[in-house]
Amino acid sequence: MDVIVVGGGLMGAASTFFLARRGLRVTLIERNRVGSGATVASFGNIRRSGRYLPQLPLAHRSLALWREAEKLLGRDVEFRATGHLRLIFTEKGLNEMRSFSEAARPWGVELEELGPKDVQARFPGLGPTAIGASFSPQDGSGNPRLIAPAFADAARRLGAEIVEEAIVESIGKTPHGFEVRTSKGLYSSPILLNTAGAWGARIAEQFSEPVPIVAKGPQMGVTEPLPPRVLPVVGVWGHDHGGGYLRQVERGNIVFGGGAERTDVSLDSGHAKADPARLPGQLRALLPLLPALANVSVIRTWSGCEGYVADGLPVMGHSATTEGLYHAFGFCGHGFQLGPGVGDVMAELIATGSTHTPLEDFWIKRFSRMGLASS
């Protein structure tokens, strides 16, 4: 193999596909099933508004790939450019939106500011008490259950080896690269890409690259099907109402998240659990976004293990200590939109030695400069 990818979430599966597309021989190793971790727990939000500004070139690159995903992967992954509506309920939220909108314009993000009458005229039933909103028409959503397996299957068709339900027992550096010993055998290659999500810091620390990270689990849910009424993805500015968000899928169900604190997750087990006792409070927090939620049944709740880095930014790029080692992990619960772009950028970086998408703010060596230790 030319490259071993450890971690089969969206970042790992997308990287495997784009590496194989460049003609490299790739093995992807996943401890469970591809896409069964943080990816499947994702809300499916594809948004650029509110992002860290130097992350926007990566977000733009990824959005272009989401638009081409069905053609690239040979199947519909339910990307829909329905637009992204972020409601505003406080002056703090209004100031945050306007500040971001002005700052992001040179980075290629155009937000439409809506007044309360505009919100009600264009999106009846949403945010009746909102004092305004922003609307980003090119953003939208995708299906978290479909995207990582689609990338893995497409990579397999290009010759990549996808190894699932394989526990990584050890990773060693050799004169010729890396050896990854797993419950399904020994794999070796000159290049190792660490896309292990919340577990990525454990791999990095083996190579003297500590990353301060904690594992958290969001509380997500889905309602019974409702008549079509919500076209865009809906969120808030200023973290009003617990940062709640929701969208309606084509089958009519409302998928929702936010409005409840994320819970601590043990990396030893990796099991994140939704707490039914917190559901009523979560739904109450979402009512200002969509009052119709007051009279619906929730049919399922879930959670997943996400990695949150101390500075709120992911770890991407080459290792600062070990030749042939690359990282792409710790996306702090906002990696779903970035996933295809991350895979494309990491494949470009590994195959050519550079990338035209700026990654400097995400390099792992920032932690050694800060003198930080892993949590």
CSV table of C-alpha atoms in Angstrom, one decimal:
chain,number,residue,atom,x,y,z
A,1,MET,CA,0.0,0.0,0.0
A,2,ASP,CA,1.0,3.6,-0.6
A,3,VAL,CA,-1.2,5.0,2.2
A,4,ILE,CA,-3.0,3.6,5.3
A,5,VAL,CA,-5.9,5.7,6.5
A,6,VAL,CA,-7.0,5.0,10.1
A,7,GLY,CA,-10.6,6.0,10.8
A,8,GLY,CA,-13.6,5.4,8.6
A,9,GLY,CA,-15.7,8.4,9.3
A,10,LEU,CA,-16.5,11.0,6.6
A,11,MET,CA,-13.0,12.4,6.6
A,12,GLY,CA,-11.3,9.0,6.3
A,13,ALA,CA,-13.7,7.7,3.7
A,14,ALA,CA,-13.5,10.9,1.6
A,15,SER,CA,-9.7,10.9,1.8
A,16,THR,CA,-9.5,7.3,0.8
A,17,PHE,CA,-11.7,8.0,-2.3
A,18,PHE,CA,-9.7,11.0,-3.4
A,19,LEU,CA,-6.3,9.2,-2.8
A,20,ALA,CA,-7.5,6.3,-4.9
A,21,ARG,CA,-8.8,8.7,-7.5
A,22,ARG,CA,-5.2,10.0,-7.8
A,23,GLY,CA,-3.9,6.5,-8.4
A,24,LEU,CA,-2.5,5.7,-4.9
A,25,ARG,CA,-3.0,2.3,-3.3
A,26,VAL,CA,-4.9,2.8,-0.1
A,27,THR,CA,-6.1,0.8,2.8
A,28,LEU,CA,-8.8,2.2,5.1
A,29,ILE,CA,-9.0,0.7,8.6
A,30,GLU,CA,-12.1,1.3,10.7
A,31,ARG,CA,-12.8,-0.1,14.2
A,32,ASN,CA,-16.6,-0.5,13.5
A,33,ARG,CA,-18.4,0.1,10.3
A,34,VAL,CA,-17.6,3.0,7.9
A,35,GLY,CA,-19.6,6.1,8.9
A,36,SER,CA,-20.9,4.6,12.1
A,37,GLY,CA,-19.3,7.1,14.5
A,38,ALA,CA,-19.5,10.9,14.6
A,39,THR,CA,-20.6,11.1,10.9
A,40,VAL,CA,-23.8,9.1,11.4
A,41,ALA,CA,-24.6,11.2,14.5
A,42,SER,CA,-24.3,14.4,12.5
A,43,PHE,CA,-27.2,16.7,11.8
A,44,GLY,CA,-26.3,16.8,8.1
A,45,ASN,CA,-25.8,20.6,8.0
A,46,ILE,CA,-24.0,22.0,5.0
A,47,ARG,CA,-23.4,25.7,6.0
A,48,ARG,CA,-20.7,28.2,5.6
A,49,SER,CA,-22.2,31.1,7.7
A,50,GLY,CA,-20.6,31.6,11.1
A,51,ARG,CA,-17.4,29.7,10.3
A,52,TYR,CA,-13.9,30.7,11.3
A,53,LEU,CA,-13.0,33.0,8.4
A,54,PRO,CA,-9.7,31.2,7.3
A,55,GLN,CA,-11.7,28.0,7.1
A,56,LEU,CA,-13.9,29.4,4.3
A,57,PRO,CA,-11.6,28.4,1.4
A,58,LEU,CA,-11.9,24.8,2.6
A,59,ALA,CA,-15.7,25.2,3.0
A,60,HIS,CA,-16.0,26.6,-0.5
A,61,ARG,CA,-14.0,23.7,-2.0
A,62,SER,CA,-16.1,21.3,-0.1
A,63,LEU,CA,-19.4,22.8,-1.2
A,64,ALA,CA,-18.4,22.5,-4.8
A,65,LEU,CA,-17.7,18.8,-4.2
A,66,TRP,CA,-21.1,18.4,-2.5
A,67,ARG,CA,-22.7,19.7,-5.6
A,68,GLU,CA,-20.9,17.0,-7.6
A,69,ALA,CA,-21.3,14.2,-5.1
A,70,GLU,CA,-23.9,12.2,-7.0
A,71,LYS,CA,-21.8,12.3,-10.2
A,72,LEU,CA,-18.6,11.5,-8.3
A,73,LEU,CA,-20.0,8.7,-6.2
A,74,GLY,CA,-22.6,7.2,-8.5
A,75,ARG,CA,-25.4,7.6,-6.0
A,76,ASP,CA,-27.7,10.2,-4.5
A,77,VAL,CA,-26.4,11.2,-1.0
A,78,GLU,CA,-29.3,13.6,-0.6
A,79,PHE,CA,-27.4,16.8,-1.0
A,80,ARG,CA,-30.1,19.5,-1.3
A,81,ALA,CA,-29.2,23.2,-1.7
A,82,THR,CA,-32.3,24.4,0.1
A,83,GLY,CA,-30.5,27.3,1.7
A,84,HIS,CA,-29.6,28.0,5.3
A,85,LEU,CA,-31.7,30.3,7.4
A,86,ARG,CA,-30.3,31.6,10.7
A,87,LEU,CA,-32.8,33.3,12.9
A,88,ILE,CA,-32.0,36.2,15.2
A,89,PHE,CA,-33.8,36.7,18.5
A,90,THR,CA,-31.5,39.2,20.3
A,91,GLU,CA,-29.4,42.3,19.6
A,92,LYS,CA,-26.3,40.1,20.4
A,93,GLY,CA,-27.3,37.8,17.6
A,94,LEU,CA,-28.0,40.7,15.2
A,95,ASN,CA,-24.6,42.2,15.9
A,96,GLU,CA,-22.9,38.8,15.4
A,97,MET,CA,-24.6,38.2,12.1
A,98,ARG,CA,-23.8,41.6,10.7
A,99,SER,CA,-20.2,41.4,11.9
A,100,PHE,CA,-19.7,38.0,10.2
A,101,SER,CA,-21.5,39.1,7.1
A,102,GLU,CA,-19.2,42.1,6.6
A,103,ALA,CA,-16.1,40.1,7.4
A,104,ALA,CA,-17.0,37.1,5.3
A,105,ARG,CA,-17.9,39.0,2.1
A,106,PRO,CA,-14.2,39.2,0.9
A,107,TRP,CA,-14.0,35.5,1.6
A,108,GLY,CA,-16.8,34.8,-0.9
A,109,VAL,CA,-19.8,34.4,1.4
A,110,GLU,CA,-22.8,36.6,0.6
A,111,LEU,CA,-25.6,36.6,3.3
A,112,GLU,CA,-29.0,38.1,2.7
A,113,GLU,CA,-30.2,40.0,5.8
A,114,LEU,CA,-33.9,39.6,6.4
A,115,GLY,CA,-36.2,41.6,8.6
A,116,PRO,CA,-39.0,40.1,10.7
A,117,LYS,CA,-41.6,40.7,8.0
A,118,ASP,CA,-39.3,39.2,5.4
A,119,VAL,CA,-38.9,36.0,7.5
A,120,GLN,CA,-42.7,35.6,7.9
A,121,ALA,CA,-43.4,36.3,4.3
A,122,ARG,CA,-40.8,33.9,2.9
A,123,PHE,CA,-40.8,31.3,5.6
A,124,PRO,CA,-44.2,31.2,7.3
A,125,GLY,CA,-44.3,29.4,10.5
A,126,LEU,CA,-40.6,29.8,11.3
A,127,GLY,CA,-39.4,32.1,14.0
A,128,PRO,CA,-42.5,34.2,14.6
A,129,THR,CA,-40.8,36.2,17.4
A,130,ALA,CA,-37.4,36.6,15.5
A,131,ILE,CA,-36.2,40.1,15.0
A,132,GLY,CA,-34.4,39.1,11.8
A,133,ALA,CA,-32.4,36.4,10.0
A,134,SER,CA,-29.7,35.7,7.5
A,135,PHE,CA,-30.2,33.6,4.5
A,136,SER,CA,-27.5,31.7,2.5
A,137,PRO,CA,-29.2,30.3,-0.6
A,138,GLN,CA,-26.4,28.0,-1.8
A,139,ASP,CA,-26.0,26.0,1.4
A,140,GLY,CA,-28.3,23.2,2.6
A,141,SER,CA,-28.0,19.6,3.9
A,142,GLY,CA,-26.9,16.1,3.1
A,143,ASN,CA,-27.7,12.6,4.5
A,144,PRO,CA,-25.1,11.6,7.2
A,145,ARG,CA,-26.1,7.9,6.9
A,146,LEU,CA,-25.3,7.8,3.2
A,147,ILE,CA,-22.2,9.9,2.6
A,148,ALA,CA,-19.4,8.0,4.2
A,149,PRO,CA,-20.4,4.5,2.9
A,150,ALA,CA,-20.9,6.1,-0.6
A,151,PHE,CA,-17.3,7.4,-0.5
A,152,ALA,CA,-16.0,4.1,0.8
A,153,ASP,CA,-17.9,2.1,-1.9
A,154,ALA,CA,-16.6,4.4,-4.6
A,155,ALA,CA,-13.1,4.1,-3.3
A,156,ARG,CA,-13.4,0.3,-3.3
A,157,ARG,CA,-14.4,0.5,-7.0
A,158,LEU,CA,-11.2,2.3,-7.6
A,159,GLY,CA,-9.1,-0.4,-5.9
A,160,ALA,CA,-8.9,0.8,-2.3
A,161,GLU,CA,-9.1,-1.8,0.4
A,162,ILE,CA,-11.8,-1.1,3.1
A,163,VAL,CA,-11.2,-3.0,6.3
A,164,GLU,CA,-14.1,-2.8,8.8
A,165,GLU,CA,-14.5,-4.1,12.3
A,166,ALA,CA,-10.8,-4.1,12.8
A,167,ILE,CA,-9.4,-2.9,16.2
A,168,VAL,CA,-6.1,-1.1,15.9
A,169,GLU,CA,-3.8,-2.8,18.4
A,170,SER,CA,-0.6,-0.8,17.8
A,171,ILE,CA,0.9,1.7,15.3
A,172,GLY,CA,4.7,1.6,14.9
A,173,LYS,CA,7.2,3.6,12.9
A,174,THR,CA,9.6,1.6,10.8
A,175,PRO,CA,12.6,2.6,8.6
A,176,HIS,CA,10.2,2.2,5.7
A,177,GLY,CA,7.1,3.9,7.1
A,178,PHE,CA,4.4,2.6,9.4
A,179,GLU,CA,3.1,-0.8,10.6
A,180,VAL,CA,-0.5,-0.9,11.8
A,181,ARG,CA,-1.3,-4.1,13.7
A,182,THR,CA,-5.0,-4.8,13.9
A,183,SER,CA,-7.3,-7.6,15.0
A,184,LYS,CA,-7.5,-8.5,11.3
A,185,GLY,CA,-3.8,-8.5,10.5
A,186,LEU,CA,-0.8,-6.4,9.9
A,187,TYR,CA,-0.7,-3.5,7.4
A,188,SER,CA,2.3,-1.4,6.3
A,189,SER,CA,2.8,1.6,4.2
A,190,PRO,CA,5.2,4.6,3.9
A,191,ILE,CA,2.4,7.0,4.7
A,192,LEU,CA,-0.2,7.1,7.5
A,193,LEU,CA,-3.2,9.4,7.5
A,194,ASN,CA,-4.8,9.8,10.9
A,195,THR,CA,-8.6,10.5,10.5
A,196,ALA,CA,-9.6,8.8,13.8
A,197,GLY,CA,-11.9,11.5,15.0
A,198,ALA,CA,-12.0,11.9,18.8
A,199,TRP,CA,-9.4,9.2,19.0
A,200,GLY,CA,-7.0,11.1,16.7
A,201,ALA,CA,-5.2,12.7,19.5
A,202,ARG,CA,-4.2,9.3,20.9
A,203,ILE,CA,-2.5,8.5,17.7
A,204,ALA,CA,-0.9,11.9,17.5
A,205,GLU,CA,0.5,11.6,21.0
A,206,GLN,CA,2.3,8.4,20.1
A,207,PHE,CA,4.4,10.6,17.8
A,208,SER,CA,5.0,13.3,20.4
A,209,GLU,CA,2.3,15.6,19.2
A,210,PRO,CA,-0.1,16.2,22.1
A,211,VAL,CA,-3.5,17.8,21.2
A,212,PRO,CA,-5.9,19.1,23.9
A,213,ILE,CA,-9.1,17.4,23.0
A,214,VAL,CA,-12.3,16.2,24.8
A,215,ALA,CA,-15.0,13.8,23.6
A,216,LYS,CA,-18.6,15.0,23.6
A,217,GLY,CA,-21.9,13.7,22.5
A,218,PRO,CA,-24.7,15.9,21.0
A,219,GLN,CA,-28.3,15.0,21.5
A,220,MET,CA,-30.2,14.6,18.2
A,221,GLY,CA,-33.7,13.6,17.4
A,222,VAL,CA,-36.3,13.1,14.7
A,223,THR,CA,-40.0,13.6,14.7
A,224,GLU,CA,-42.9,11.8,13.0
A,225,PRO,CA,-43.5,12.9,9.5
A,226,LEU,CA,-45.2,16.3,9.1
A,227,PRO,CA,-46.8,18.1,6.1
A,228,PRO,CA,-44.1,19.9,4.1
A,229,ARG,CA,-43.5,23.4,5.7
A,230,VAL,CA,-39.7,23.8,6.3
A,231,LEU,CA,-37.6,24.1,3.1
A,232,PRO,CA,-34.3,25.6,4.4
A,233,VAL,CA,-32.0,24.3,7.2
A,234,VAL,CA,-32.8,26.5,10.2
A,235,GLY,CA,-30.4,27.6,12.9
A,236,VAL,CA,-29.8,30.7,15.1
A,237,TRP,CA,-27.3,33.4,15.7
A,238,GLY,CA,-25.9,34.3,19.0
A,239,HIS,CA,-26.5,30.8,20.4
A,240,ASP,CA,-30.1,31.8,21.3
A,241,HIS,CA,-32.3,29.0,22.6
A,242,GLY,CA,-29.2,26.8,23.2
A,243,GLY,CA,-28.0,27.0,19.6
A,244,GLY,CA,-31.0,24.9,18.4
A,245,TYR,CA,-31.2,23.8,14.7
A,246,LEU,CA,-33.6,21.8,12.6
A,247,ARG,CA,-34.5,20.7,9.0
A,248,GLN,CA,-37.3,18.8,7.4
A,249,VAL,CA,-36.3,15.8,5.2
A,250,GLU,CA,-38.2,14.9,2.1
A,251,ARG,CA,-40.2,12.2,3.9
A,252,GLY,CA,-41.6,15.0,6.2
A,253,ASN,CA,-39.7,14.2,9.4
A,254,ILE,CA,-38.1,17.1,11.3
A,255,VAL,CA,-34.5,16.3,12.3
A,256,PHE,CA,-33.3,18.5,15.2
A,257,GLY,CA,-30.4,19.1,17.5
A,258,GLY,CA,-29.1,21.7,19.9
A,259,GLY,CA,-31.0,23.1,22.9
A,260,ALA,CA,-29.3,20.6,25.2
A,261,GLU,CA,-25.7,20.5,26.5
A,262,ARG,CA,-23.4,17.9,24.9
A,263,THR,CA,-22.5,15.1,27.3
A,264,ASP,CA,-19.1,13.7,28.2
A,265,VAL,CA,-18.0,10.5,26.4
A,266,SER,CA,-15.4,8.0,27.4
A,267,LEU,CA,-13.0,7.2,24.6
A,268,ASP,CA,-12.4,3.8,26.1
A,269,SER,CA,-16.0,2.7,25.2
A,270,GLY,CA,-16.8,5.4,22.6
A,271,HIS,CA,-20.5,5.1,23.4
A,272,ALA,CA,-22.4,8.3,23.5
A,273,LYS,CA,-26.0,8.1,24.7
A,274,ALA,CA,-29.0,10.4,24.2
A,275,ASP,CA,-30.8,11.2,27.5
A,276,PRO,CA,-34.6,11.0,27.2
A,277,ALA,CA,-35.0,13.1,30.4
A,278,ARG,CA,-33.5,16.1,28.6
A,279,LEU,CA,-35.8,15.8,25.6
A,280,PRO,CA,-38.7,18.0,26.8
A,281,GLY,CA,-36.3,20.8,27.6
A,282,GLN,CA,-34.6,20.5,24.3
A,283,LEU,CA,-37.9,20.6,22.4
A,284,ARG,CA,-39.0,23.7,24.4
A,285,ALA,CA,-35.8,25.4,23.4
A,286,LEU,CA,-36.7,24.7,19.7
A,287,LEU,CA,-40.2,26.0,19.8
A,288,PRO,CA,-39.3,29.6,19.0
A,289,LEU,CA,-37.7,28.3,15.8
A,290,LEU,CA,-40.7,26.2,14.8
A,291,PRO,CA,-43.8,26.4,17.1
A,292,ALA,CA,-45.4,23.4,15.3
A,293,LEU,CA,-43.0,21.2,17.3
A,294,ALA,CA,-45.3,21.6,20.3
A,295,ASN,CA,-47.7,18.9,19.1
A,296,VAL,CA,-45.5,16.2,17.5
A,297,SER,CA,-44.1,12.9,18.5
A,298,VAL,CA,-40.4,12.2,18.6
A,299,ILE,CA,-39.7,8.8,17.1
A,300,ARG,CA,-36.0,8.4,17.7
A,301,THR,CA,-33.1,10.1,19.5
A,302,TRP,CA,-29.4,9.4,19.2
A,303,SER,CA,-25.9,10.7,19.9
A,304,GLY,CA,-22.3,10.1,18.7
A,305,CYS,CA,-18.7,10.6,19.8
A,306,GLU,CA,-17.3,13.9,18.6
A,307,GLY,CA,-13.8,15.4,19.3
A,308,TYR,CA,-13.6,19.0,20.5
A,309,VAL,CA,-10.2,20.6,20.3
A,310,ALA,CA,-9.5,23.3,22.9
A,311,ASP,CA,-9.2,26.2,20.4
A,312,GLY,CA,-12.3,25.1,18.5
A,313,LEU,CA,-10.3,24.3,15.3
A,314,PRO,CA,-9.5,21.0,13.6
A,315,VAL,CA,-6.1,19.4,13.2
A,316,MET,CA,-5.2,19.1,9.5
A,317,GLY,CA,-1.9,18.7,7.6
A,318,HIS,CA,1.4,17.0,7.9
A,319,SER,CA,3.0,15.9,11.2
A,320,ALA,CA,5.5,18.3,12.8
A,321,THR,CA,7.6,15.4,14.2
A,322,THR,CA,7.2,12.3,11.9
A,323,GLU,CA,7.8,12.1,8.2
A,324,GLY,CA,5.0,10.4,6.3
A,325,LEU,CA,2.4,11.1,9.0
A,326,TYR,CA,-0.6,13.3,8.3
A,327,HIS,CA,-3.6,14.3,10.4
A,328,ALA,CA,-7.2,15.3,9.8
A,329,PHE,CA,-9.3,15.0,13.0
A,330,GLY,CA,-11.0,17.0,15.7
A,331,PHE,CA,-13.6,18.9,13.7
A,332,CYS,CA,-15.5,20.0,16.8
A,333,GLY,CA,-18.9,19.0,15.7
A,334,HIS,CA,-18.8,21.2,12.5
A,335,GLY,CA,-17.0,18.9,10.1
A,336,PHE,CA,-19.9,17.4,8.0
A,337,GLN,CA,-19.9,20.3,5.5
A,338,LEU,CA,-16.1,20.2,5.3
A,339,GLY,CA,-15.8,16.4,4.7
A,340,PRO,CA,-15.5,16.1,0.9
A,341,GLY,CA,-13.1,19.1,0.9
A,342,VAL,CA,-11.0,17.6,3.7
A,343,GLY,CA,-10.6,14.4,1.7
A,344,ASP,CA,-9.7,16.2,-1.5
A,345,VAL,CA,-7.2,18.5,0.3
A,346,MET,CA,-5.5,15.7,2.2
A,347,ALA,CA,-5.2,13.6,-1.0
A,348,GLU,CA,-3.7,16.6,-2.8
A,349,LEU,CA,-1.3,17.3,0.0
A,350,ILE,CA,-0.2,13.6,0.3
A,351,ALA,CA,0.1,13.1,-3.5
A,352,THR,CA,1.8,16.3,-4.4
A,353,GLY,CA,3.4,17.6,-1.2
A,354,SER,CA,1.3,20.8,-1.2
A,355,THR,CA,-2.2,22.2,-1.5
A,356,HIS,CA,-3.6,25.5,-2.7
A,357,THR,CA,-6.2,25.5,0.1
A,358,PRO,CA,-4.7,27.3,3.1
A,359,LEU,CA,-4.2,25.0,6.2
A,360,GLU,CA,-1.7,26.9,8.3
A,361,ASP,CA,-4.2,27.7,11.1
A,362,PHE,CA,-5.0,24.0,11.5
A,363,TRP,CA,-1.4,22.6,11.6
A,364,ILE,CA,-0.7,20.4,14.6
A,365,LYS,CA,2.4,22.3,15.5
A,366,ARG,CA,0.3,25.2,16.9
A,367,PHE,CA,0.0,23.2,20.1
A,368,SER,CA,3.7,22.8,20.6
A,369,ARG,CA,4.1,26.6,20.2
A,370,MET,CA,1.4,27.1,22.9
A,371,GLY,CA,3.0,24.6,25.2
A,372,LEU,CA,-0.3,22.7,25.5
A,373,ALA,CA,-0.7,19.1,26.7
A,374,SER,CA,-3.4,16.7,25.8
A,375,SER,CA,-6.5,16.4,28.0
